[in-house]
Coordinates of C-alpha atoms and ligand atoms in Angstrom, one line a residue:
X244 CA -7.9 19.5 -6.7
X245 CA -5.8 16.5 -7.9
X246 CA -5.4 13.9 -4.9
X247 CA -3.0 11.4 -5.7
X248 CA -4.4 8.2 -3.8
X249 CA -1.5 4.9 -3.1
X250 CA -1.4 2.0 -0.8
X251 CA 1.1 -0.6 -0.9
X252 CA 4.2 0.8 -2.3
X253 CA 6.0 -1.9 -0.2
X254 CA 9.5 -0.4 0.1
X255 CA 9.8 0.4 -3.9
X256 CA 11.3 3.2 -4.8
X257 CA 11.3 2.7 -8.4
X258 CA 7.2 3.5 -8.6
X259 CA 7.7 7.0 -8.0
X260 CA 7.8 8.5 -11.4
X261 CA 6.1 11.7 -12.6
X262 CA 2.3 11.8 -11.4
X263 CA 1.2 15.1 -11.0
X264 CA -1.0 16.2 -7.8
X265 CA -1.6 18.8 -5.4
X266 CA -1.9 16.1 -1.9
X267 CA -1.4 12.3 -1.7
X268 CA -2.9 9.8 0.2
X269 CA -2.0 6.8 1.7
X270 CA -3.9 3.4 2.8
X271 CA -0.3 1.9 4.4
X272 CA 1.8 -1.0 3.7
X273 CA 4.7 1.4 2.7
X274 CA 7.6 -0.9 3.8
X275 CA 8.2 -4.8 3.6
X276 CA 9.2 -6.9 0.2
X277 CA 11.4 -4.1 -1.3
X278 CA 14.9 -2.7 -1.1
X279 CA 14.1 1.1 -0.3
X280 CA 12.1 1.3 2.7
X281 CA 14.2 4.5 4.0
X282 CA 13.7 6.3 0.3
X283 CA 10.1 5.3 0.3
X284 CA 9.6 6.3 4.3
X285 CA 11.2 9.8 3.3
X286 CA 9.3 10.4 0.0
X287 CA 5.8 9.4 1.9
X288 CA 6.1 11.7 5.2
X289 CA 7.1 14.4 2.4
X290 CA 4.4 13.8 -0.1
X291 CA 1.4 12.1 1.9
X292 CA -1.3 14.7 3.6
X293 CA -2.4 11.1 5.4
X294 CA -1.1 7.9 6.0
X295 CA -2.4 5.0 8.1
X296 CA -0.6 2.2 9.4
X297 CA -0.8 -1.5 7.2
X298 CA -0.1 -4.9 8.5
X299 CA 3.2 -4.9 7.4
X300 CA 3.7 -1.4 8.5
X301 CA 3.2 -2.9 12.1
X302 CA 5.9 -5.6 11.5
X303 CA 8.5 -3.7 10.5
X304 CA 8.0 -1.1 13.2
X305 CA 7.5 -3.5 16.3
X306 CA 10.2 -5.7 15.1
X307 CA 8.0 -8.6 14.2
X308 CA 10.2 -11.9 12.8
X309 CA 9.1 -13.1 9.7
X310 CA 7.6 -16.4 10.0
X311 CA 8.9 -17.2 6.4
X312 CA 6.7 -20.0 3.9
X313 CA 6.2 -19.9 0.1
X314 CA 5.9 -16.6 -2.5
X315 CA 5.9 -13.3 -0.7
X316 CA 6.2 -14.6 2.7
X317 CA 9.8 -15.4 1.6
X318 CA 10.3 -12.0 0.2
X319 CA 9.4 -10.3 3.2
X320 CA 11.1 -13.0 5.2
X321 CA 14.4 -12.1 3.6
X322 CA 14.4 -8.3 3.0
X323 CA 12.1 -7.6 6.4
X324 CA 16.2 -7.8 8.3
X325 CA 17.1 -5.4 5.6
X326 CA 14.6 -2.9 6.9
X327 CA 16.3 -3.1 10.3
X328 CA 19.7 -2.3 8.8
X329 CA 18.3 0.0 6.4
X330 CA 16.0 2.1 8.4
X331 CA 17.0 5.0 10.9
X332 CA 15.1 4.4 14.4
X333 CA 12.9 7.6 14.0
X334 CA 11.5 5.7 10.6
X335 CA 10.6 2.7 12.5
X336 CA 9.1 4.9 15.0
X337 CA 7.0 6.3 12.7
X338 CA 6.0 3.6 11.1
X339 CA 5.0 2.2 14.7
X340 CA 2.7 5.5 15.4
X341 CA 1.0 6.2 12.2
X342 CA -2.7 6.2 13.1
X343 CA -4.6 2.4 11.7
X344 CA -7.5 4.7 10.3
X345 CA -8.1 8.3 9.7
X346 CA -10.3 10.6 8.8
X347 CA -9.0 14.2 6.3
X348 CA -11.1 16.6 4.5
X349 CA -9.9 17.7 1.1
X350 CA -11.5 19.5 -1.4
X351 CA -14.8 19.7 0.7
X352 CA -14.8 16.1 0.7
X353 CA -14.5 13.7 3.5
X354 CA -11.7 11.5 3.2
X355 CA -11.4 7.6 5.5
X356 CA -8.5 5.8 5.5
X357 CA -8.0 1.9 6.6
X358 CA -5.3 -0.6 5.5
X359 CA -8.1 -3.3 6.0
X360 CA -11.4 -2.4 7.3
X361 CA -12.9 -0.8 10.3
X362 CA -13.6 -4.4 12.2
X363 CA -9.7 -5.1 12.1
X364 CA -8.0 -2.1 10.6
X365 CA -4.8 -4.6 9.4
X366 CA -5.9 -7.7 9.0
X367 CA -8.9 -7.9 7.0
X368 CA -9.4 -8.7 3.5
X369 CA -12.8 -7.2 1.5
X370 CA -12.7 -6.9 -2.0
X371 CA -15.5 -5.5 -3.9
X372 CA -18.8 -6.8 -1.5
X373 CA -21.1 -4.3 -1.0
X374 CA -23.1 -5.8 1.4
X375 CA -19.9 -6.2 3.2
X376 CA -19.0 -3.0 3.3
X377 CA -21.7 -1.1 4.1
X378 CA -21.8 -3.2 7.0
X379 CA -18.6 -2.3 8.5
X380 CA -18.8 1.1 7.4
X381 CA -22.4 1.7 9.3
X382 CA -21.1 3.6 11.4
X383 CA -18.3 5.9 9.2
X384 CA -19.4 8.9 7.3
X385 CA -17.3 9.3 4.7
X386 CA -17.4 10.4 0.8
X387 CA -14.5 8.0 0.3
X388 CA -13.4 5.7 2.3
X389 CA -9.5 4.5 1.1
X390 CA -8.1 0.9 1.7
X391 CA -5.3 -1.1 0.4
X392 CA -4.4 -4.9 1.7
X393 CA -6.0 -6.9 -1.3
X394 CA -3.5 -5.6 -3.7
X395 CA -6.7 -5.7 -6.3
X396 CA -7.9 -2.2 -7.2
X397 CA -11.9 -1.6 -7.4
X398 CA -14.0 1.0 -7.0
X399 CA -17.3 0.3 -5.0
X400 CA -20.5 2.4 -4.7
X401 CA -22.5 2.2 -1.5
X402 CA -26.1 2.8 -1.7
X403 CA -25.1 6.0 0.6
X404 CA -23.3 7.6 -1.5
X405 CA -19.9 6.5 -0.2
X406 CA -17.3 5.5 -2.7
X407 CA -15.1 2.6 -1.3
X408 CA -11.6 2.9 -3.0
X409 CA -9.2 0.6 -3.1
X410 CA -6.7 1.6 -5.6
X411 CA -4.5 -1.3 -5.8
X412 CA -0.4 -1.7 -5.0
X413 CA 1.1 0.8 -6.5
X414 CA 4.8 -1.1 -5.7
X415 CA 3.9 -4.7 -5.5
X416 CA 0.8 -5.6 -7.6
X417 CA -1.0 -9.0 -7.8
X418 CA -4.1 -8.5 -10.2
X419 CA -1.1 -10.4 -13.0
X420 CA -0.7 -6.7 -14.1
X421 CA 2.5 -5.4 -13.6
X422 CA 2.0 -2.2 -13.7
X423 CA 2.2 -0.1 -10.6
X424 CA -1.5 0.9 -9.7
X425 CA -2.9 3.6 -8.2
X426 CA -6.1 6.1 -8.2
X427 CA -7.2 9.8 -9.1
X428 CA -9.7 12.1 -7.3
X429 CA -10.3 15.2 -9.2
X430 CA -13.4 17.1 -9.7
X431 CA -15.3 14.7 -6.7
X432 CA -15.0 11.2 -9.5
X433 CA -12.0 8.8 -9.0
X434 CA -10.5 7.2 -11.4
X435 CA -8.0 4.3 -11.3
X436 CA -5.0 3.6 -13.0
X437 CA -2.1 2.0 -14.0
X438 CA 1.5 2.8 -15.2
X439 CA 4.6 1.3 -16.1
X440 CA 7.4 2.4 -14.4
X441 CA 11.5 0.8 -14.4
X442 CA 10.8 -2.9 -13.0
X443 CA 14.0 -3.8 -14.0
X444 CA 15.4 -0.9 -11.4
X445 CA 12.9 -2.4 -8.6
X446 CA 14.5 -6.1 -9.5
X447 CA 18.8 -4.5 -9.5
X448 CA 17.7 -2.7 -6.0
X449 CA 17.5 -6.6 -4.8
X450 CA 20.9 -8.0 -6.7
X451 CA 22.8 -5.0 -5.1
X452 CA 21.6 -5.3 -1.4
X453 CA 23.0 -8.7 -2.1
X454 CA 20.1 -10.7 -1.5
X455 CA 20.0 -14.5 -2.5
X456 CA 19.5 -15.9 -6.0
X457 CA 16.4 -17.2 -5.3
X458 CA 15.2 -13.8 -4.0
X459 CA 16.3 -11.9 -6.6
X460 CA 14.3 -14.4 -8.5
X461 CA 11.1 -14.1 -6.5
X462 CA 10.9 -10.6 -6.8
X463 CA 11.9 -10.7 -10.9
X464 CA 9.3 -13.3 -11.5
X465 CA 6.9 -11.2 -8.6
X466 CA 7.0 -7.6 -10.3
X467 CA 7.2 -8.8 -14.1
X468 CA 4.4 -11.1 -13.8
X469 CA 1.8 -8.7 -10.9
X470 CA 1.9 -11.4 -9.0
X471 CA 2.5 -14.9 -8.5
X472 CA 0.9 -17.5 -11.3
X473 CA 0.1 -19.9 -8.2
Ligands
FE2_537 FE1 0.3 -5.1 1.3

């Protein structure tokens, strides 16, 4: 079994080119930043056997005003109204009642997925610390256990067994890789990767919702850099 594994995608359509699998997971942050959160909403409650709800999820959905401030806090700051306009209300219902972790079994495997980590399911960052994360997953029995919110990808073996995953932003990258990232399960191993795919379709979807100049030119320098050379 081939279980496509995203988090991230951050309203952008223009990740979603041909990646074969038989179920997809996802570790939330589907909307905020991009131009296609209804696209990106449909394709994800079509595609994903799980989705959990990210931080930005939670904003979008209940409504929450962007504070603004530098780099991507303008970016969602100026397309998070979009969302409103852009979205029907069953979307942002949906978004409001995904679940902020859940457990799936696939392929005789137990699946875990958290935007964040089980001690705040949408707010807290952990990269690659495995002291860390057995920690907060004491108490989770799980083969893989799936998170997003760093937008850096690693993979991370527990002295359990379990396989900490976090594959990345698959529409909004920040490792100063472009590409759109993302991870493989097949045969019980994951894999990650990392594709191109149209930024220059990502960056028109921004000119032709008639967003600012100096959006357009956040999200250009954004997606063709992976991030913002701070
Ligand atoms: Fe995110």
């Amino acid at each position: 079994m081939r279980i496509l594994i995203i988090s991230d995608i951050h309203s952008n359509m223009a990740v979603f080119e041909a990646e074969e699998f038989d179920a997809c997971l996802c570790a939330g942050d589907v909307v905020d930043y991009g131009c296609d959160p209804s696209e990106v909403v449909d394709w994800v409650q079509e595609n994903a056997a799980a989705c959990v709800r990210g931080n930005h999820d939670h904003a979008v959905g209940q409504k929450v005003r962007p504070r603004g401030g530098p780099g991507p806090r303008h970016l969602a700051f100026a397309t998070r109204p979009l969302h409103w306009q852009r979205m029907s209300d069953d979307q942002l219902k949906w978004l409001s009642q995904l679940p902020t972790s859940q457990f799936i079994e696939l392929d005789g495997k137990q699946f875990y997925l958290v935007h964040g980590t089980p001690r705040d399911p949408l707010e807290e960052y952990l990269g690659p610390k495995q002291a860390d994360w057995q920690q907060r997953l004491k108490n989770i029995d799980a083969d893989f256990v799936c998170v997003g919110h760093t937008h850096q990808p690693y993979l991370l073996e527990l002295d359990n067994g379990t396989t900490v995953v976090n594959p990345g932003s698959v529409g909004q990258p920040r490792n100063l890789d472009p590409r759109a990232a993302y991870a493989i399960y097949e045969n019980g191993t994951v894999t990650l990767k990392q594709v191109e795919y149209a930024i220059k379709d990502a960056i028109a979807s921004y000119r032709t919702a008639g967003l600012p100049d100096d959006v357009c030119e956040l999200a250009l320098q954004t997606l063709t850099d992976g991030g913002l050379r701070l």
